Amino acid sequence: MKKHFINVRIIALHLLFAACVLVAGCSKKKETTPDNTNTGGGTSKVDSTAVTTGTAEGSTDIGANTDDVLDPTIFPTAISIAFSGTSATITPATTKNVTITQTNGDVVITATATGVAYTVSGTTTNGSVKIYSDKKFTVTLNGANITNLDGPAINIQSSKRMFLILADGTTNTLADGPTYATSTEDQKGTFFAEGQVIFTGKGSLTVAGNYKHAICSDDYIRISSGNITVTNSISDGIHTNDQFIMDGGTLKITAGSDGIETEEGSMIFNDGNVNITATTGDGIKASYEGTDVTIIPYININGGTINVSAPSNEGISSKNAIAINKGNVASTASDDAFSAATAININGGYVYAFSKANDAMDSNGTFTLTGGTVVAIGSPAPESSIDCNANVFKITGGQLVGVAGTTSGPSTTSTINSVILGSGTAQIIHIEAADGTEALTFQSPIAYGTLVYASAKLKDNTAYNIYTGGSMASGTGLKGLFTSGTYTRGTKSATTFTTSTRVTKVGGTISTN
């Protein structure tokens, strides 16, 4: 009996050991499996949960102005202008403190009245509307199709605020001719205004700029809503002296020069959809050539979707700073895709920069990334993906991947780890820790000399392997930077690295120019 009890205990111990091995084996099962061969194989799950956000830097100005909010009740005096051929019918025929004349389809309004609301409709093949006004007013385009062969289709010779309302559900067109009649007044484009212009309403407007600019103000322009298309403008699609603000709506521009330019002021995008092709100029340009230090021509992108193509010049350019706080922004250019004189600050959103012949993102001052996702594709050496000369390139959040000939070096004051790698080809590059945890999966569209990558997915004091080639299944992301999906490993590189400092340089070139 004694021997029998001993055997039972031994059998029980063996069963317990077997159960522990089984449980331990199950607890170690992972979706990502490490690979210790040189030929690759196996899979790795792409993960984006580790991306963090730092403290935002730069401007967050949205250009708020209560005077730009339309209150229809303060414009009770209604006047209708209905075009037909080379004449227009004015209703009512007379209005106190408003004088209206017309000559062969050219309507001229001179008003000292308060609260006038003009409605323009009908078609003219050689007519125009010119307004002089001492008070702010509204103009509603209600199925208006105006072509003026020798001047602006609409010419606002008033420094007061006007609301240009695109009547809901209507289609409107404005066009000018290739030459203008001589005038002592400014007439810089198809739609021209001396004062502030606020576009609103849910209709559509198409403007052809056959002489110079398509839409121009010597003050500022704000687009609150509406569907606006600029076709084949000879010069700028939209040109302002002081400021441009977009709060919503849709804007599509094809321009011979700049897509949108402000000469002496800021440019703010709060929401909306923007598509720009600038044939010979910059896509979006906040320019200033003067010496007045109080003029600060910055660009703020606070939301919306912006796509810029500048096949001959810079994509998005500021003579001061660029701040991207939110939104989806893509800029493709032959010169710098993004260019700023003092700073580029990216605090959120999704940013894609592609330069065919220069830097992807070029700041002559600092470059700061606190959040968002950035993909920057520059040209071969000596051009860079990120170029801020020898100034501070600080990373405290978000994630960034850049490929080009060179890159500026991230600052050691950064709080997010980064790695700089050497040359690669137009294929997938994948970085993962020894335990199979993914850090980067990126499909480069070009061969490059230097890759820079920064993300909280790069952990402190961790060894990483590098793979090239391979394939992605069910992957999603931004322009080749995968944020989900499953990667099947390609060739394992002999190059490895360990993150012992904030910036780990494995290869490539850091530019200091």
XYZ file of C-alpha atoms in Angstrom:
513
model
C 0.000 0.000 0.000
C 2.793 2.359 0.780
C 4.391 1.759 -2.657
C 1.010 2.291 -4.330
C 0.582 5.773 -2.802
C 4.083 6.776 -3.955
C 3.237 5.836 -7.570
C 0.039 7.886 -7.454
C 1.940 10.926 -6.294
C 4.519 10.547 -9.084
C 1.783 10.253 -11.719
C 0.043 13.363 -10.357
C 3.269 15.362 -10.491
C 3.828 14.364 -14.130
C 0.296 15.456 -15.056
C 0.730 18.794 -13.287
C 4.034 19.436 -15.114
C 2.448 18.634 -18.485
C -0.434 21.031 -17.804
C 1.947 23.836 -16.859
C 3.928 23.385 -20.089
C 0.713 23.514 -22.142
C -0.519 26.687 -20.408
C 2.858 28.354 -20.761
C 2.950 27.507 -24.435
C -0.503 29.019 -25.006
C 0.369 32.202 -23.113
C 3.362 32.868 -25.405
C 1.401 32.652 -28.657
C 1.600 35.962 -30.655
C 0.294 37.385 -33.900
C 3.827 38.585 -34.680
C 6.619 36.028 -34.778
C 10.290 36.976 -34.559
C 12.586 35.938 -37.374
C 16.217 35.111 -36.783
C 17.119 34.065 -40.316
C 18.615 36.145 -43.110
C 15.948 35.164 -45.603
C 12.922 36.663 -43.892
C 9.619 34.820 -43.718
C 6.827 34.988 -41.215
C 4.538 37.922 -40.588
C 4.361 41.052 -38.462
C 1.229 42.970 -37.512
C 1.361 46.719 -38.152
C 0.394 48.751 -35.095
C -0.234 52.501 -34.666
C -1.397 52.606 -31.057
C 1.946 53.822 -29.743
C 1.849 57.193 -31.552
C 1.752 60.042 -29.024
C 1.093 63.800 -28.995
C 3.200 66.551 -27.439
C 2.447 70.172 -26.570
C 1.431 72.145 -29.669
C 3.675 74.958 -30.904
C 3.097 77.799 -33.342
C -0.058 79.688 -34.248
C -3.601 78.364 -33.802
C -5.316 81.513 -35.121
C -8.619 80.775 -36.901
C -9.252 84.343 -38.089
C -12.513 84.688 -36.153
C -14.470 87.853 -36.969
C -18.125 88.317 -36.033
C -18.477 90.966 -38.749
C -17.962 88.222 -41.327
C -21.121 86.391 -40.234
C -24.030 87.199 -42.543
C -27.193 88.547 -40.926
C -29.761 88.892 -43.759
C -32.098 90.970 -41.594
C -29.808 93.995 -41.767
C -30.114 94.108 -45.583
C -33.845 94.814 -46.060
C -33.653 96.846 -49.298
C -33.911 94.399 -52.225
C -32.874 95.284 -55.770
C -32.980 92.814 -58.657
C -30.752 92.961 -61.754
C -31.854 90.482 -64.437
C -29.629 90.247 -67.527
C -30.898 89.306 -70.945
C -28.519 89.744 -73.872
C -27.023 93.239 -73.861
C -29.466 94.779 -71.402
C -30.671 94.304 -67.844
C -34.011 94.814 -66.118
C -33.749 96.642 -62.786
C -36.470 96.046 -60.185
C -37.585 98.337 -58.629
C -36.727 100.906 -61.243
C -35.779 103.478 -58.598
C -34.600 103.144 -54.986
C -33.845 105.963 -52.561
C -30.105 106.754 -52.325
C -29.295 104.201 -55.038
C -28.561 105.254 -58.624
C -28.347 102.590 -61.331
C -27.354 103.185 -64.940
C -26.669 100.786 -67.757
C -24.963 101.108 -71.117
C -24.986 98.183 -73.522
C -25.201 95.681 -70.679
C -22.713 97.396 -68.352
C -24.606 98.113 -65.106
C -23.163 100.765 -62.764
C -24.562 101.202 -59.242
C -23.793 104.129 -56.965
C -25.281 103.827 -53.474
C -25.217 105.747 -50.213
C -28.088 103.690 -48.792
C -27.742 101.319 -45.847
C -28.729 97.661 -45.972
C -29.015 97.012 -49.705
C -29.309 93.446 -51.006
C -28.676 93.059 -54.746
C -29.723 89.936 -56.648
C -28.149 89.277 -60.054
C -29.555 86.734 -62.511
C -29.715 86.009 -66.235
C -27.106 85.864 -68.978
C -25.054 88.477 -70.791
C -22.272 87.806 -73.288
C -20.782 91.271 -72.941
C -21.957 92.979 -69.782
C -20.847 93.697 -66.228
C -21.833 94.904 -62.772
C -19.882 97.703 -61.081
C -20.806 98.882 -57.582
C -19.831 101.997 -55.632
C -21.193 101.926 -52.086
C -20.669 103.875 -48.877
C -22.139 101.043 -46.797
C -21.723 97.271 -46.640
C -24.097 95.262 -48.854
C -24.868 91.834 -50.294
C -24.834 90.501 -53.846
C -26.675 87.247 -54.504
C -25.851 85.375 -57.691
C -29.021 83.538 -58.634
C -28.263 81.821 -61.915
C -26.059 84.661 -63.177
C -23.833 84.122 -66.217
C -21.798 87.246 -66.915
C -19.075 87.674 -69.526
C -17.399 91.043 -70.001
C -15.077 91.176 -72.995
C -13.217 94.354 -71.952
C -13.104 94.341 -68.140
C -14.143 92.602 -64.916
C -17.456 90.777 -64.893
C -18.074 92.121 -61.372
C -16.133 95.186 -60.213
C -16.665 96.351 -56.617
C -15.252 99.865 -56.269
C -16.115 100.052 -52.560
C -13.890 99.583 -49.530
C -16.843 98.314 -47.500
C -17.539 94.672 -46.665
C -19.656 92.767 -49.149
C -21.233 89.323 -48.921
C -21.262 87.409 -52.196
C -24.091 84.908 -51.801
C -24.318 81.890 -54.102
C -28.014 81.082 -54.072
C -28.686 77.514 -52.994
C -28.869 75.074 -55.866
C -27.815 77.590 -58.544
C -24.998 77.538 -61.076
C -23.248 80.826 -61.812
C -20.393 81.803 -64.152
C -18.137 84.837 -64.513
C -15.645 85.454 -67.315
C -13.622 88.329 -68.695
C -11.795 88.978 -71.944
C -8.052 88.815 -72.719
C -7.765 92.640 -72.839
C -9.304 95.408 -70.717
C -10.402 98.876 -71.643
C -8.194 101.602 -70.159
C -9.301 102.758 -66.707
C -7.916 104.868 -63.864
C -9.462 102.397 -61.395
C -8.082 99.071 -60.252
C -9.470 96.185 -62.257
C -7.195 93.237 -61.565
C -9.381 90.317 -62.487
C -12.707 88.794 -63.442
C -14.119 89.422 -59.964
C -12.445 92.396 -58.327
C -13.151 94.186 -55.048
C -11.475 97.014 -53.171
C -12.895 95.826 -49.837
C -13.540 92.657 -47.869
C -15.402 89.845 -49.625
C -17.197 86.993 -47.844
C -18.414 84.135 -50.028
C -21.397 82.260 -48.650
C -24.412 80.244 -49.787
C -24.674 76.694 -51.142
C -24.663 77.362 -54.864
C -21.781 77.071 -57.296
C -19.617 79.643 -59.062
C -17.181 79.124 -61.931
C -14.742 81.935 -62.725
C -12.499 82.145 -65.794
C -9.587 84.575 -65.537
C -8.635 85.391 -69.125
C -6.838 88.669 -68.408
C -5.125 88.403 -65.002
C -6.442 87.072 -61.696
C -9.734 85.225 -61.520
C -10.814 86.463 -58.049
C -9.063 89.413 -56.423
C -9.468 91.742 -53.450
C -7.298 94.637 -52.329
C -8.428 93.760 -48.793
C -9.265 90.175 -47.773
C -11.359 87.240 -48.958
C -13.203 84.752 -46.795
C -14.958 81.625 -48.077
C -17.581 80.491 -45.587
C -19.379 78.105 -47.945
C -20.153 77.461 -51.584
C -18.702 75.499 -54.463
C -16.152 77.675 -56.291
C -14.160 76.690 -59.370
C -11.449 78.761 -61.040
C -10.648 77.614 -64.562
C -7.479 78.471 -66.454
C -6.719 81.759 -64.742
C -3.930 83.562 -66.598
C -2.383 84.762 -63.335
C -3.429 83.856 -59.761
C -6.595 81.926 -59.100
C -7.299 83.965 -55.947
C -5.223 87.017 -55.063
C -5.603 89.246 -52.000
C -3.660 92.060 -50.466
C -4.307 91.354 -46.795
C -5.658 87.895 -45.964
C -7.391 84.742 -47.160
C -9.577 82.599 -44.874
C -11.497 79.437 -45.711
C -14.082 78.078 -43.273
C -15.875 75.575 -45.496
C -17.155 74.801 -48.948
C -15.255 73.498 -51.943
C -12.558 75.341 -53.884
C -10.955 74.057 -57.078
C -8.347 76.183 -58.848
C -6.376 75.829 -62.057
C -4.067 78.824 -62.350
C -1.335 79.977 -64.690
C 0.581 81.534 -61.796
C -0.126 81.061 -58.056
C -3.175 79.153 -56.918
C -3.833 81.460 -53.944
C -1.598 84.371 -52.980
C -1.762 86.923 -50.184
C 0.616 89.837 -50.664
C 0.792 91.208 -47.120
C -1.200 88.964 -44.832
C -1.987 85.561 -43.423
C -3.698 82.588 -44.963
C -5.968 80.420 -42.775
C -7.721 77.169 -43.651
C -10.245 76.066 -41.023
C -12.273 73.571 -43.059
C -13.428 72.758 -46.554
C -12.006 70.966 -49.575
C -9.280 72.616 -51.656
C -7.720 71.348 -54.878
C -5.113 73.528 -56.588
C -3.019 73.169 -59.710
C -0.626 76.090 -60.183
C 0.967 75.694 -63.593
C 3.948 78.054 -63.235
C 3.611 79.535 -59.742
C 3.242 78.384 -56.135
C 0.163 76.482 -55.064
C -0.474 78.445 -51.844
C 1.690 81.486 -51.166
C 1.775 83.951 -48.261
C 4.234 86.443 -49.671
C 5.663 89.757 -48.575
C 8.564 91.672 -50.109
C 8.415 94.792 -47.896
C 10.209 95.792 -44.701
C 7.275 96.451 -42.357
C 7.889 94.117 -39.389
C 4.238 94.342 -38.330
C 3.195 92.383 -41.430
C 3.391 88.666 -40.650
C 2.423 86.517 -43.655
C 1.877 83.144 -41.953
C -0.120 80.098 -43.071
C -2.334 78.181 -40.617
C -4.064 74.930 -41.537
C -6.584 74.054 -38.838
C -8.687 71.515 -40.732
C -10.128 70.498 -44.049
C -8.615 68.649 -46.986
C -6.006 70.410 -49.146
C -4.352 69.021 -52.265
C -1.768 71.144 -54.053
C 0.130 70.507 -57.275
C 2.840 72.944 -58.373
C 4.675 71.326 -61.290
C 7.040 74.282 -61.808
C 7.494 75.860 -58.389
C 6.834 75.553 -54.637
C 3.724 73.901 -53.266
C 2.888 75.708 -49.991
C 5.098 78.704 -49.238
C 5.204 81.289 -46.447
C 7.494 84.256 -45.921
C 7.065 83.623 -42.204
C 5.757 80.414 -40.593
C 3.552 77.451 -41.471
C 1.455 75.748 -38.785
C -0.523 72.567 -39.451
C -2.813 71.813 -36.538
C -5.299 69.424 -38.133
C -6.579 68.302 -41.504
C -5.353 66.335 -44.494
C -2.698 68.188 -46.482
C -0.859 66.958 -49.572
C 1.592 69.072 -51.563
C 3.459 67.932 -54.671
C 5.915 70.321 -56.298
C 8.999 70.525 -58.464
C 10.605 72.876 -55.926
C 10.025 72.639 -52.143
C 6.676 71.041 -51.359
C 6.539 73.121 -48.139
C 8.689 76.219 -47.616
C 8.770 78.624 -44.661
C 11.115 81.465 -43.789
C 10.998 81.115 -39.994
C 9.297 77.888 -38.854
C 7.271 74.828 -39.765
C 5.146 73.543 -36.869
C 3.103 70.361 -37.261
C 0.767 69.632 -34.367
C -1.706 67.222 -35.945
C -3.332 65.999 -39.104
C -1.963 64.019 -42.010
C 0.747 65.702 -44.081
C 2.261 64.495 -47.353
C 5.096 66.383 -49.024
C 6.629 65.332 -52.334
C 9.257 67.343 -54.183
C 10.450 66.213 -57.589
C 13.619 68.326 -57.604
C 14.206 69.859 -54.153
C 13.439 69.524 -50.431
C 10.169 68.015 -49.326
C 9.852 70.344 -46.308
C 12.185 73.330 -46.067
C 12.292 75.704 -43.113
C 14.903 78.427 -42.978
C 14.214 78.492 -39.244
C 13.026 75.704 -36.967
C 11.033 72.535 -37.617
C 8.820 71.118 -34.862
C 6.647 68.011 -34.839
C 4.327 67.559 -31.843
C 1.599 65.395 -33.378
C 0.089 64.068 -36.566
C 1.575 61.910 -39.296
C 4.093 63.169 -41.847
C 5.443 61.542 -45.004
C 8.142 63.636 -46.706
C 9.661 62.628 -50.059
C 12.544 64.762 -51.311
C 15.009 64.532 -54.177
C 18.478 62.917 -54.218
C 21.505 64.603 -52.618
C 22.039 67.346 -51.752
C 18.272 67.742 -51.260
C 16.502 66.694 -48.061
C 13.255 65.257 -46.819
C 13.377 67.651 -43.831
C 15.640 70.688 -44.177
C 15.959 73.290 -41.434
C 19.646 74.046 -41.993
C 21.478 73.937 -38.666
C 18.415 75.098 -36.730
C 16.422 73.069 -34.210
C 14.514 70.034 -35.540
C 12.466 68.985 -32.506
C 10.125 65.996 -32.229
C 7.851 65.614 -29.192
C 4.965 63.649 -30.699
C 3.423 62.265 -33.853
C 5.304 60.189 -36.397
C 7.432 61.133 -39.383
C 9.137 59.261 -42.174
C 11.252 61.048 -44.761
C 13.352 59.826 -47.668
C 15.678 61.865 -49.885
C 19.386 62.400 -50.393
C 19.864 63.845 -46.902
C 17.982 65.076 -43.835
C 18.438 67.574 -41.051
C 19.244 65.861 -37.788
C 16.589 65.676 -35.051
C 17.561 67.538 -31.903
C 18.635 65.688 -28.775
C 16.041 67.853 -26.967
C 13.369 65.759 -28.686
C 11.278 63.471 -26.505
C 10.522 60.963 -29.286
C 13.138 58.529 -30.581
C 14.315 58.704 -34.179
C 16.599 56.703 -36.434
C 18.532 57.696 -39.550
C 19.279 54.945 -42.049
C 21.304 54.724 -45.251
C 20.332 54.158 -48.849
C 17.388 52.098 -50.041
C 15.322 51.416 -53.128
C 11.689 51.903 -54.089
C 10.315 49.033 -52.008
C 8.991 48.246 -48.533
C 11.291 48.870 -45.588
C 10.199 47.261 -42.321
C 11.658 47.732 -38.853
C 10.733 45.506 -35.917
C 12.064 44.642 -32.473
C 13.655 41.294 -31.724
C 10.350 40.009 -30.314
C 8.528 40.812 -33.569
C 6.914 44.111 -32.464
C 6.565 46.363 -35.510
C 8.090 49.869 -35.467
C 7.870 50.933 -39.148
C 6.396 49.577 -42.362
C 6.876 51.976 -45.266
C 6.646 51.607 -49.022
C 9.099 54.145 -50.433
C 8.117 55.492 -53.859
C 11.725 56.389 -54.727
C 15.301 55.219 -54.290
C 16.957 57.314 -51.579
C 20.243 58.018 -49.844
C 18.858 58.763 -46.388
C 15.765 57.722 -44.437
C 14.712 59.469 -41.234
C 12.015 57.967 -39.030
C 10.629 59.235 -35.718
C 7.868 57.711 -33.621
C 7.013 56.606 -30.101
C 6.939 53.120 -31.644
C 10.743 53.244 -31.380
C 11.296 52.253 -27.760
C 14.233 53.157 -25.518
C 17.177 50.754 -25.299
C 15.649 48.301 -27.763
C 17.342 46.281 -30.511
C 15.740 46.396 -33.976
C 16.003 44.354 -37.153
C 15.453 45.721 -40.661
C 13.706 43.974 -43.560
C 13.322 45.035 -47.173
C 10.860 43.851 -49.760
C 8.106 41.532 -48.629
C 4.435 42.355 -48.967
C 1.448 43.868 -47.165
C -2.012 42.368 -46.709
C -5.087 44.478 -45.829
C -2.851 47.448 -45.165
C -3.968 51.057 -44.802
C -2.037 54.227 -44.175
C -0.780 57.536 -45.565
C 1.077 57.510 -48.886
C 3.053 54.346 -48.171
C 3.329 54.657 -44.379
C 1.229 51.741 -43.164
C -0.778 52.146 -39.973
C -2.562 48.789 -40.090
C -2.398 45.450 -41.833
C -0.121 42.413 -41.831
C 3.404 42.469 -43.254
C 4.982 39.337 -44.726
C 8.722 39.643 -44.204
C 11.094 40.076 -47.101
C 14.887 39.965 -46.871
C 16.419 40.478 -43.464
C 19.195 43.081 -43.547
C 22.557 42.512 -41.901
C 22.110 46.026 -40.473
C 20.637 46.228 -36.981
C 20.499 49.020 -34.427
C 19.757 49.670 -30.771
C 18.095 52.866 -29.523
C 20.591 53.975 -26.899
C 20.032 57.719 -27.454
C 17.189 59.908 -28.757
C 18.755 59.988 -32.227
C 20.246 56.776 -33.569
C 22.336 57.229 -36.713
C 22.940 53.998 -38.585
C 23.735 55.460 -42.011
C 22.677 58.205 -44.379
C 23.694 61.859 -44.383
C 22.760 64.636 -41.970
C 22.786 67.999 -43.721
C 23.862 71.138 -41.879
C 23.392 73.599 -44.758
